[in-house]
Amino acid sequence: MEILTEERIALKLKEILSKAERHVYICSAWIRGDTLKDLLNDLKDNVRLEVVIRSSSFEDMNTTDPHFFSLITRKGGDIFISKRLHAKFVIVDSKFAVVGSANITRSGLEKGGNFETVVYTEDIQEISALEKTFELIKEESYKLSDAVALVIDSITSRTGRVILLKELDEHSYVKIPISKGNFLLCRIFDIRSFNPAFGTESISEGGFLKRVFTEKEESWKAAALFAKMAECYEVKEAKVEVLGEYEESKDLFKTPFTPLKAGSPVETLKEEENLKAVLLKNHSGYPMRLPVPVGKLQGTNAEAFLDMEKVISMHMAVVGATGSGKTTFVKKILKELKEPVKVYVFDLYGEYYEDLKRNRNVRKVSIPNVLFPLDSEDMKRIIREGGLILSERSTEEKTVISLFKRYLRPDLNRTVFNTKSFEDILKEAVLLVKDSSLGDLLLETLESLKNSFGKEALRNQSKVVRMLKESLNFKEGIVIYDFKETDIAETSINIAGLLLKEILKISKRDASDKLVVLEEAHNFVPERGTGDIPAGRENLAYISAKRIAMEGRKLKLGIVAITQRPAGISKFVFSQLNTRIVFKLISRNDLEAVSPFFEVSREDIFNLLPFLKPGTAYVSGIAVPFSFLFYMEEITSR
Ligand SMILES: Nc1ncnc2c1ncn2[C@@H]1O[C@H](COP(=O)(O)OP(=O)(O)OP(=O)(O)O)[C@@H](O)[C@H]1O
Ligand SMILES: [Mg+2]
C-alpha cells in the first residue's frame, strides 16, 4: 500500500492503466474528457471499460463534458450514471487499485489543482472487496446506452409522452424496465418534431417575423428565414402506449397495472430476449397452445404468431379490400398449422388446392355447375328464371308446389337429390298436371333451364350429394370444396349450408379440433338487407354458420370468415369472431364496420388502413398477446 499526492496520483493511474490486460473499472463522480484521455493514452485495445459517474443534477453534466462520453463510446466502454456516487477509484484487472479523493478532472489530477490524497494498493483481498462495491454501485446505477427516450409525463393510465434521445420510427416497439427482467412493453407513436429556437417568443414579439415578412425583396426574405432556421435545433417528442407487462420469473404477459412514471427511461427491445417470449403468448398472457407464424411484427424482424387454439374456439375474421392479401394469409396459416386440426375450406375461386398440396395432405372436391334448390321457395325462384312464375292460385299449381315441398329438404340425408335429379322432379311434376296447360309450361321451362345452365346442371344432383357425403369421411387434414365451376351463386350457398350443417353434427360426436374457412363470407352470412342473397330463415348457410359461431367454443369448431366487405357481413356473426385480421380497407362503410376493433390509442393505426400495402395487416383479439401490425414477407410459391 502507498499513499500518493500531487502529480504522483496521475502518474500512478497512467502506469496501472497501461498495464491493463482485461478490464478497467472507474468510479469518479465527475470526469473531464481531456484529463481521462491523457490517462488512457497507453490503454491497450480490447480492455473492457466500465465507468460510473454522478448524475444527480444538471450541474454534474457541466463538469462531466461530452468529450468524456465520446471517448468511452469510441473505446467501446459502458457508462453508468448514479444519483448518489461520490466515491473515486480505479481498479485494473483485479490486481491494482487507486482509491482516494481525486476525481478525474483538472482540479483533481492536474498540477495546481485541489489537495488530493489517494491510496494505491495491490492487496488482492482489498481489491476484491472494492470490486464488490463497484458491482453494488453499478446495480443501483443506470446503463446509459440502453436509453432511447425518457418519459416526460403520463396522459392516461396506459399512454404517456416521451422525449426521444435517439432516432425512432413511428410504431417502434420499446420497453420501460420495472425491475430486473420485468418490463412494460410499449409502442411509440405520434412522433412530433419541433424547434424550440423558432419558438413562440419570436412570433409573439413580432420582431423577427415582422422584420422578415415586411421586406419586399423575396430572396432576402428566404435567406433570412434559412438563417434563422440554422440557429434552430430539433427536439422530438412522441407518445408511448403501454401494451402489457412482462414478468420474467413467471413468463407471464400481464395486464399492465404499473403506472408510467415521469423520468423513466425507455429502452430498445431485444428481439430475441424480450419480444420472442411475449409474441408466443395469447391474450390471456399464457403460452400459445397452437402457435402459427403469420409474419413479422411491423418495424422489427421478430416473428409474430397466432394461437390457432383461440381461433378454433373463438373464430376469426379476415377482412380487407380486394388484392390486399387475405387469401394469401389464410393459405399461409393453413400451411403452418401442423397439429391434427381438420380443416374444411369453402373455396369460391379455386385458389387453395395447388398451393396447399405442396405442404399438406389435402383433398379437393370440385363442385360442378349444378342447380341445387333446398326448398320449394328456391325451386320457385329457379323456375321463374326459366320463365314461369308459380303461385298457388290454381289447383295444379298447388299440386306442383306441394310436390316440391314434400321432396325438397334442407338436409343432406333427407333431400330428394339422394335418389332423384332436378330433371326427374320437374318431369314428375309434369306428369301430375299433364292434362293442364301448366304441364306444357313446365316442360318449356325445363328446356329453357337446360339451355341456360346446361343439361348436366339439371341431372348431376345425386352425384353431387354422393360426393358431398363421401367428402365428410375423408381422412385428409384439409378438405377443399372448390366452387370454381359453379357460377350459380345460390348453389354455392346451399351446398355450403348443407355441409356446414353436417360439419356441426360431426363436431357434436367427435371433439377433435376443426376449422371452417369461408371465403367471401358476406355471401354466406350476409347482414340483412345487403345484396340479393337471402339472410335469415331461408339461408341454411347463414343458420349453420351462426350456430357454429355461437356454439363453436364447446364443439371445438372454429370459423375463419374472409370478406372484402366487413359492412356486408351479419353483425351478429361478426361480433362472434374474436380474432380480427384487418388488411387495407378503403370504403368508409367498411372502415366503420371495423372501427370498434381500434381503441382510442390506436387511432393512428386506424388512419393508416387505407394506405396499407398488400400483405400488411392489423391483428387484434384473443389469439394474440396485444394488437399489432404485421407484414407477410413476399410469398414466392405463388
Ligand atoms: N407480402 C405479400 N404477401 C401477400 N401478398 C402480397 C405480398 N406482396 C404483394 N402481394 C400481392 O398481393 C396479392 C394478394 O392477393 P390475395 O389473393 O391474397 O388478396 P385477397 O385479399 O384475397 O383478394 P380478394 O378479395 O380479391 O380475394 C397477391 O396476389 C400478391 O401479388
Ligand atoms: Mg381472396
PDB file of C-alpha atoms in Angstrom, residues 40 114 159 274 369 518:
ATOM      1  CA  LEU A  40      -5.866   6.281 -21.185  1.00  0.00           C
ATOM      2  CA  ASN A 114      -7.027  20.657  -5.284  1.00  0.00           C
ATOM      3  CA  THR A 159     -50.294   6.301 -22.521  1.00  0.00           C
ATOM      4  CA  ASN A 274     -37.745  -9.678 -24.897  1.00  0.00           C
ATOM      5  CA  ASN A 369     -72.228 -26.271 -62.025  1.00  0.00           C
ATOM      6  CA  LEU A 518     -65.418 -19.395 -45.501  1.00  0.00           C
TER       7      LEU A 518
END
